[in-house]
Amino acid sequence: MPPAPVVVGAGLAGLTFALAALRHDLEVTVQDERAELGGGAALTLWPNALAALDHVGWGDAVRDLGEPVAGGGVRRADGAWVRRLDPSATVRALGEPLRVVDRGELQSLLLAAVGRDRVRLGVRAQSPEGDLVVGADGYRSVVARHLDPSMSETYAGYVAWRGVAPLAVDPALAGVVWGERGEAGVMPMRGGRTYWFVTSAGAEDQIGPPAAHWPDPLPDLVAATGREAILRHPMYDRTMPRRWHDGRCVVIGDAAHAMQPGLGQGGCTAIEDAVVLADLLAATDPVTAFTQFERRRRRRVAPIVRAARTAGDTLHSSRGRLLAPVARRVPQPLVLAALRRVAGRSAWEAAA
């Protein structure tokens, strides 16, 4: 009899897994402690995530939600360019442009695809229950804590603010800005909107976002975003659980490998996880599937988690001022090769 997974968490990882499992005719149900879904600002989907969504037949529907971005680059806080990426070279390296999508719209699309009747809201997972449990319950995962009660977290030393402004910006300004112990970013979205973020090193309770010293269009974007719509998150560094499964429960996405946001791969690798796990469960017994999943996905994501931590530590310390002069000296082919290994269309296939 095929497995009937119970998914804990109706976020990106959980709904994508449910969608992929249904493609294999696995009976799946999803539960979430929230009374209603929604929230979040925007999400950058790199080609690795889009390729994984293509594998389950939903790549084009997700692309339709997002604005393609291939140009832009990195600027300093004074607005000067550190590096500009050639759009055609970037697309050749990665396989296609990345897409910036509204999180709420993406969640609504996935929820409709899975079927509202398969999703139970307002269900708090005190402990994992069910013959086969997929923990997709995020950074503070109950399922991950069940697998490894010794997991720990530490404050990463900076706070991030994010929002979506009802303003369009020049697509040529897409990308990130490296500042004094902080970072900012601008990404165009569909419908004349723009996703922005700002980070700042300092205490967990600092007030912000500190937008005035960032170059245009960031001050205008922050000002145009309603105060209640600005999301504020102190950043933490959490250890991976020592094991990702126990033969009955398995964790995916942030529950398995929460990472700092600097590489934009948290959501993307969660999508990869979901698709790979569903394929394995359809092909073999759960214990074998979980074992293969953990081995393959640890190999894929562990270097990304480490790189994201290094980027976060560097950008929010005095060492950050060294980034611009070093980055200028790196040839573009090397930059694109590094991006391709992490975020290109073929990157996830190497681990699947």
Short mmCIF file of C-alpha atoms in Angstrom, two decimals, residues 6-330:
data_model
loop_
_atom_site.label_atom_id
_atom_site.label_comp_id
_atom_site.label_asym_id
_atom_site.label_seq_id
_atom_site.Cartn_x
_atom_site.Cartn_y
_atom_site.Cartn_z
CA VAL A 6 0.75 13.83 6.76
CA VAL A 7 2.45 17.18 6.13
CA VAL A 8 2.96 19.52 9.07
CA GLY A 9 3.08 23.06 7.69
CA ALA A 10 1.22 24.66 4.78
CA GLY A 11 3.98 27.00 3.69
CA LEU A 12 6.05 26.81 0.54
CA ALA A 13 7.77 23.51 1.37
CA GLY A 14 4.66 21.74 2.63
CA LEU A 15 2.34 22.74 -0.22
CA THR A 16 4.98 22.01 -2.86
CA PHE A 17 5.55 18.56 -1.37
CA ALA A 18 1.80 17.91 -1.35
CA LEU A 19 1.56 18.98 -4.98
CA ALA A 20 4.48 16.73 -5.96
CA ALA A 21 3.09 13.80 -3.95
CA LEU A 22 -0.32 14.07 -5.61
CA ARG A 23 1.41 13.87 -8.98
CA HIS A 24 2.55 10.40 -7.89
CA ASP A 25 -0.98 9.49 -6.70
CA LEU A 26 0.06 9.52 -3.05
CA GLU A 27 -2.75 10.36 -0.64
CA VAL A 28 -1.54 13.38 1.28
CA THR A 29 -3.03 15.71 3.88
CA VAL A 30 -1.60 18.99 5.13
CA GLN A 31 -2.11 20.58 8.53
CA ASP A 32 -1.07 24.00 9.82
CA GLU A 33 -1.50 25.68 13.18
CA ARG A 34 -2.49 28.98 11.57
CA ALA A 35 -6.19 29.73 11.31
CA GLU A 36 -5.65 31.29 7.88
CA LEU A 37 -2.79 31.38 5.42
CA GLY A 38 -1.14 34.42 3.87
CA GLY A 39 1.33 37.08 4.78
CA GLY A 40 4.91 37.59 3.75
CA ALA A 41 6.31 40.03 1.25
CA ALA A 42 7.90 38.59 -1.88
CA LEU A 43 10.09 35.68 -2.85
CA THR A 44 12.93 35.46 -5.34
CA LEU A 45 12.73 32.20 -7.27
CA TRP A 46 16.00 31.31 -8.95
CA PRO A 47 16.13 28.95 -11.95
CA ASN A 48 16.93 25.94 -9.73
CA ALA A 49 13.52 26.29 -8.04
CA LEU A 50 11.75 26.94 -11.35
CA ALA A 51 13.29 23.79 -12.82
CA ALA A 52 12.04 21.77 -9.85
CA LEU A 53 8.55 23.22 -10.34
CA ASP A 54 8.74 22.32 -14.04
CA HIS A 55 9.33 18.73 -12.92
CA VAL A 56 5.89 18.66 -11.30
CA GLY A 57 4.19 20.58 -14.11
CA TRP A 58 3.70 23.92 -12.36
CA GLY A 59 6.71 25.95 -13.46
CA ASP A 60 4.89 28.03 -16.06
CA ALA A 61 2.01 28.86 -13.74
CA VAL A 62 4.49 30.15 -11.16
CA ARG A 63 6.43 32.10 -13.80
CA ASP A 64 3.20 33.86 -14.72
CA LEU A 65 3.09 35.29 -11.18
CA GLY A 66 6.52 36.86 -11.34
CA GLU A 67 8.57 39.50 -13.05
CA PRO A 68 11.63 38.12 -14.89
CA VAL A 69 14.89 39.65 -13.67
CA ALA A 70 18.23 39.03 -15.36
CA GLY A 71 20.11 42.32 -15.12
CA GLY A 72 21.07 44.64 -12.30
CA GLY A 73 23.96 43.85 -10.00
CA VAL A 74 25.65 45.18 -6.88
CA ARG A 75 25.98 48.84 -5.81
CA ARG A 76 27.65 50.65 -2.93
CA ALA A 77 25.70 52.77 -0.47
CA ASP A 78 26.65 55.89 -2.45
CA GLY A 79 24.94 54.41 -5.52
CA ALA A 80 28.12 53.59 -7.45
CA TRP A 81 28.13 50.22 -9.18
CA VAL A 82 30.44 47.51 -7.87
CA ARG A 83 29.39 45.08 -10.58
CA ARG A 84 26.71 45.04 -13.24
CA LEU A 85 25.61 41.70 -14.63
CA ASP A 86 25.12 41.31 -18.35
CA PRO A 87 21.52 40.06 -18.75
CA SER A 88 22.17 37.79 -21.73
CA ALA A 89 25.26 36.25 -20.13
CA THR A 90 23.34 35.70 -16.89
CA VAL A 91 20.49 33.92 -18.68
CA ARG A 92 22.94 31.74 -20.60
CA ALA A 93 24.68 30.76 -17.37
CA LEU A 94 21.56 30.09 -15.30
CA GLY A 95 19.25 28.81 -18.01
CA GLU A 96 16.58 31.51 -17.60
CA PRO A 97 15.88 34.70 -15.61
CA LEU A 98 14.92 34.53 -11.97
CA ARG A 99 11.38 35.53 -10.99
CA VAL A 100 10.18 37.72 -8.15
CA VAL A 101 6.75 36.64 -6.94
CA ASP A 102 4.30 37.77 -4.29
CA ARG A 103 4.39 35.19 -1.47
CA GLY A 104 0.66 35.36 -0.88
CA GLU A 105 -0.12 34.86 -4.56
CA LEU A 106 2.25 31.89 -4.76
CA GLN A 107 0.72 30.31 -1.66
CA SER A 108 -2.79 30.79 -3.07
CA LEU A 109 -1.75 29.13 -6.34
CA LEU A 110 -0.24 26.12 -4.55
CA LEU A 111 -3.20 25.82 -2.17
CA ALA A 112 -5.66 25.75 -5.07
CA ALA A 113 -3.52 23.17 -6.89
CA VAL A 114 -3.36 20.89 -3.84
CA GLY A 115 -7.05 21.34 -3.03
CA ARG A 116 -8.48 23.14 -0.03
CA ASP A 117 -10.12 19.91 1.15
CA ARG A 118 -6.69 18.37 1.77
CA VAL A 119 -5.52 21.22 4.02
CA ARG A 120 -6.58 21.48 7.68
CA LEU A 121 -5.94 24.81 9.38
CA GLY A 122 -5.88 25.60 13.08
CA VAL A 123 -4.26 22.25 13.93
CA ARG A 124 -1.39 22.62 16.36
CA ALA A 125 1.25 19.88 16.13
CA GLN A 126 2.23 19.27 19.73
CA SER A 127 4.05 16.15 18.57
CA PRO A 128 4.22 14.46 15.17
CA GLU A 129 1.31 12.07 14.65
CA GLY A 130 0.71 9.74 11.74
CA ASP A 131 2.29 6.78 10.04
CA LEU A 132 4.44 9.02 7.86
CA VAL A 133 5.03 12.65 8.80
CA VAL A 134 6.72 15.29 6.66
CA GLY A 135 7.80 18.21 8.82
CA ALA A 136 7.59 21.37 6.75
CA ASP A 137 6.87 23.56 9.74
CA GLY A 138 9.64 26.08 9.29
CA TYR A 139 12.42 27.55 11.33
CA ARG A 140 10.95 26.68 14.73
CA SER A 141 9.87 23.23 13.64
CA VAL A 142 8.14 20.96 16.14
CA VAL A 143 9.08 17.96 14.00
CA ALA A 144 12.76 18.94 13.83
CA ARG A 145 12.80 19.43 17.60
CA HIS A 146 11.29 15.94 17.96
CA LEU A 147 14.17 14.54 15.88
CA ASP A 148 16.87 16.53 17.68
CA PRO A 149 15.95 18.21 20.97
CA SER A 150 19.51 19.60 21.25
CA MET A 151 19.14 22.04 18.33
CA SER A 152 20.26 25.55 19.23
CA GLU A 153 19.98 29.04 17.79
CA THR A 154 21.96 32.24 18.20
CA TYR A 155 21.21 35.81 17.18
CA ALA A 156 23.07 36.50 13.93
CA GLY A 157 23.70 40.14 14.85
CA TYR A 158 21.36 41.93 12.46
CA VAL A 159 17.72 42.75 11.76
CA ALA A 160 15.98 42.61 8.37
CA TRP A 161 13.02 44.68 7.18
CA ARG A 162 11.09 43.73 4.05
CA GLY A 163 8.17 45.09 2.12
CA VAL A 164 6.40 45.49 -1.21
CA ALA A 165 5.94 49.07 -2.38
CA PRO A 166 3.21 50.09 -4.87
CA LEU A 167 5.84 51.77 -7.05
CA ALA A 168 7.60 50.66 -10.22
CA VAL A 169 11.35 51.17 -10.52
CA ASP A 170 13.85 51.03 -13.34
CA PRO A 171 14.66 47.31 -13.84
CA ALA A 172 18.29 48.29 -14.35
CA LEU A 173 18.44 49.08 -10.62
CA ALA A 174 17.52 45.53 -9.62
CA GLY A 175 19.95 43.88 -7.25
CA VAL A 176 21.62 44.53 -3.93
CA VAL A 177 23.42 47.39 -2.23
CA TRP A 178 26.33 46.83 0.16
CA GLY A 179 26.46 49.39 2.94
CA GLU A 180 28.13 49.99 6.28
CA ARG A 181 27.34 46.85 8.28
CA GLY A 182 24.21 46.22 6.30
CA GLU A 183 22.66 45.36 2.96
CA ALA A 184 19.65 46.43 0.94
CA GLY A 185 17.92 45.14 -2.16
CA VAL A 186 15.45 46.13 -4.86
CA MET A 187 13.53 43.71 -7.11
CA PRO A 188 10.78 44.66 -9.60
CA MET A 189 7.50 42.73 -9.43
CA ARG A 190 4.43 42.43 -11.60
CA GLY A 191 1.71 45.06 -11.38
CA GLY A 192 3.95 48.10 -10.91
CA ARG A 193 5.19 46.89 -7.52
CA THR A 194 8.70 46.56 -6.11
CA TYR A 195 10.06 44.24 -3.45
CA TRP A 196 12.66 45.79 -1.18
CA PHE A 197 14.64 44.79 1.88
CA VAL A 198 17.05 46.49 4.27
CA THR A 199 19.28 44.91 6.93
CA SER A 200 21.23 46.54 9.73
CA ALA A 201 23.72 45.17 12.25
CA GLY A 202 22.94 45.88 15.87
CA ALA A 203 20.67 44.90 18.72
CA GLU A 204 17.63 42.69 18.23
CA ASP A 205 15.30 45.50 19.35
CA GLN A 206 16.62 48.21 17.01
CA ILE A 207 14.00 50.40 15.36
CA GLY A 208 13.84 50.85 11.61
CA PRO A 209 14.02 50.40 8.76
CA PRO A 210 17.04 52.72 8.44
CA ALA A 211 16.41 53.81 4.84
CA ALA A 212 17.71 57.38 4.61
CA HIS A 213 21.36 56.52 3.95
CA TRP A 214 20.61 54.04 1.15
CA PRO A 215 20.65 55.18 -2.51
CA ASP A 216 17.56 55.77 -4.63
CA PRO A 217 15.03 54.31 -5.00
CA LEU A 218 15.16 52.72 -1.52
CA PRO A 219 14.04 55.74 0.57
CA ASP A 220 11.01 56.24 -1.69
CA LEU A 221 10.14 52.54 -1.63
CA VAL A 222 10.22 52.37 2.15
CA ALA A 223 8.17 55.57 2.46
CA ALA A 224 5.56 54.24 0.03
CA THR A 225 5.08 51.02 2.00
CA GLY A 226 2.50 51.19 4.76
CA ARG A 227 4.04 50.86 8.20
CA GLU A 228 1.79 47.88 8.98
CA ALA A 229 2.96 46.15 5.78
CA ILE A 230 6.67 46.30 6.65
CA LEU A 231 7.94 43.01 8.03
CA ARG A 232 10.66 43.06 10.66
CA HIS A 233 12.72 39.99 11.55
CA PRO A 234 15.79 39.67 13.77
CA MET A 235 17.99 37.09 12.05
CA TYR A 236 19.06 33.92 13.85
CA ASP A 237 21.46 31.15 13.02
CA ARG A 238 20.02 27.74 13.91
CA THR A 239 21.90 24.47 13.88
CA MET A 240 20.70 21.72 11.56
CA PRO A 241 19.08 18.76 13.32
CA ARG A 242 21.63 15.97 13.73
CA ARG A 243 19.23 13.68 11.91
CA TRP A 244 16.53 14.59 9.42
CA HIS A 245 14.42 11.46 9.87
CA ASP A 246 13.70 8.59 12.22
CA GLY A 247 12.07 6.20 9.76
CA ARG A 248 8.62 7.68 10.35
CA CYS A 249 9.19 11.46 10.41
CA VAL A 250 11.29 13.54 8.02
CA VAL A 251 11.95 17.28 7.79
CA ILE A 252 12.28 19.48 4.70
CA GLY A 253 12.90 23.15 3.95
CA ASP A 254 13.63 25.49 6.86
CA ALA A 255 12.74 22.72 9.30
CA ALA A 256 15.77 20.79 8.04
CA HIS A 257 18.20 23.52 7.02
CA ALA A 258 17.20 27.04 8.01
CA MET A 259 19.63 29.50 6.47
CA GLN A 260 20.36 33.21 6.55
CA PRO A 261 18.73 35.07 3.64
CA GLY A 262 21.75 36.55 1.86
CA LEU A 263 21.87 34.05 -1.03
CA GLY A 264 18.12 33.96 -1.66
CA GLN A 265 18.07 30.16 -1.54
CA GLY A 266 15.94 29.32 1.50
CA GLY A 267 12.68 29.03 -0.42
CA CYS A 268 14.37 27.67 -3.52
CA THR A 269 16.02 24.75 -1.73
CA ALA A 270 12.74 24.07 0.10
CA ILE A 271 11.07 23.58 -3.28
CA GLU A 272 13.90 21.27 -4.34
CA ASP A 273 13.49 19.25 -1.12
CA ALA A 274 9.78 18.83 -1.67
CA VAL A 275 10.11 17.55 -5.23
CA VAL A 276 13.02 15.21 -4.49
CA LEU A 277 11.31 13.68 -1.44
CA ALA A 278 8.06 13.04 -3.32
CA ASP A 279 9.96 11.33 -6.15
CA LEU A 280 11.82 9.10 -3.70
CA LEU A 281 8.68 8.14 -1.76
CA ALA A 282 7.01 7.15 -5.02
CA ALA A 283 9.97 4.96 -5.98
CA THR A 284 10.81 3.07 -2.78
CA ASP A 285 9.80 2.37 0.81
CA PRO A 286 9.73 5.29 3.28
CA VAL A 287 12.82 4.32 5.29
CA THR A 288 14.94 3.98 2.16
CA ALA A 289 13.43 7.15 0.70
CA PHE A 290 14.16 9.15 3.87
CA THR A 291 17.72 7.83 4.08
CA GLN A 292 18.47 8.66 0.45
CA PHE A 293 16.78 12.04 0.81
CA GLU A 294 18.86 13.07 3.80
CA ARG A 295 22.12 11.96 2.20
CA ARG A 296 21.47 13.70 -1.11
CA ARG A 297 19.96 16.87 0.24
CA ARG A 298 22.54 17.41 2.99
CA ARG A 299 25.21 17.21 0.32
CA ARG A 300 23.38 19.83 -1.73
CA VAL A 301 22.34 22.33 0.94
CA ALA A 302 25.13 22.21 3.55
CA PRO A 303 27.54 24.31 1.43
CA ILE A 304 24.74 26.81 0.73
CA VAL A 305 23.92 27.14 4.43
CA ARG A 306 27.60 27.75 5.21
CA ALA A 307 27.97 30.29 2.39
CA ALA A 308 24.83 32.15 3.50
CA ARG A 309 26.17 32.31 7.06
CA THR A 310 29.53 33.62 5.85
CA ALA A 311 27.81 36.24 3.69
CA GLY A 312 25.63 37.38 6.59
CA ASP A 313 28.54 37.55 9.01
CA THR A 314 30.73 39.47 6.56
CA LEU A 315 28.14 41.97 5.34
CA HIS A 316 27.20 42.91 8.90
CA SER A 317 30.71 43.35 10.27
CA SER A 318 33.64 45.67 9.65
CA ARG A 319 34.91 43.17 7.07
CA GLY A 320 32.04 44.18 4.81
CA ARG A 321 33.96 47.21 3.57
CA LEU A 322 36.42 44.84 1.88
CA LEU A 323 33.75 43.22 -0.28
CA ALA A 324 33.48 45.89 -2.98
CA PRO A 325 37.18 46.12 -3.88
CA VAL A 326 37.49 42.33 -3.88
CA ALA A 327 34.32 41.81 -5.94
CA ARG A 328 35.52 44.19 -8.64
CA ARG A 329 38.53 41.98 -9.26
CA VAL A 330 36.60 38.74 -9.79
#
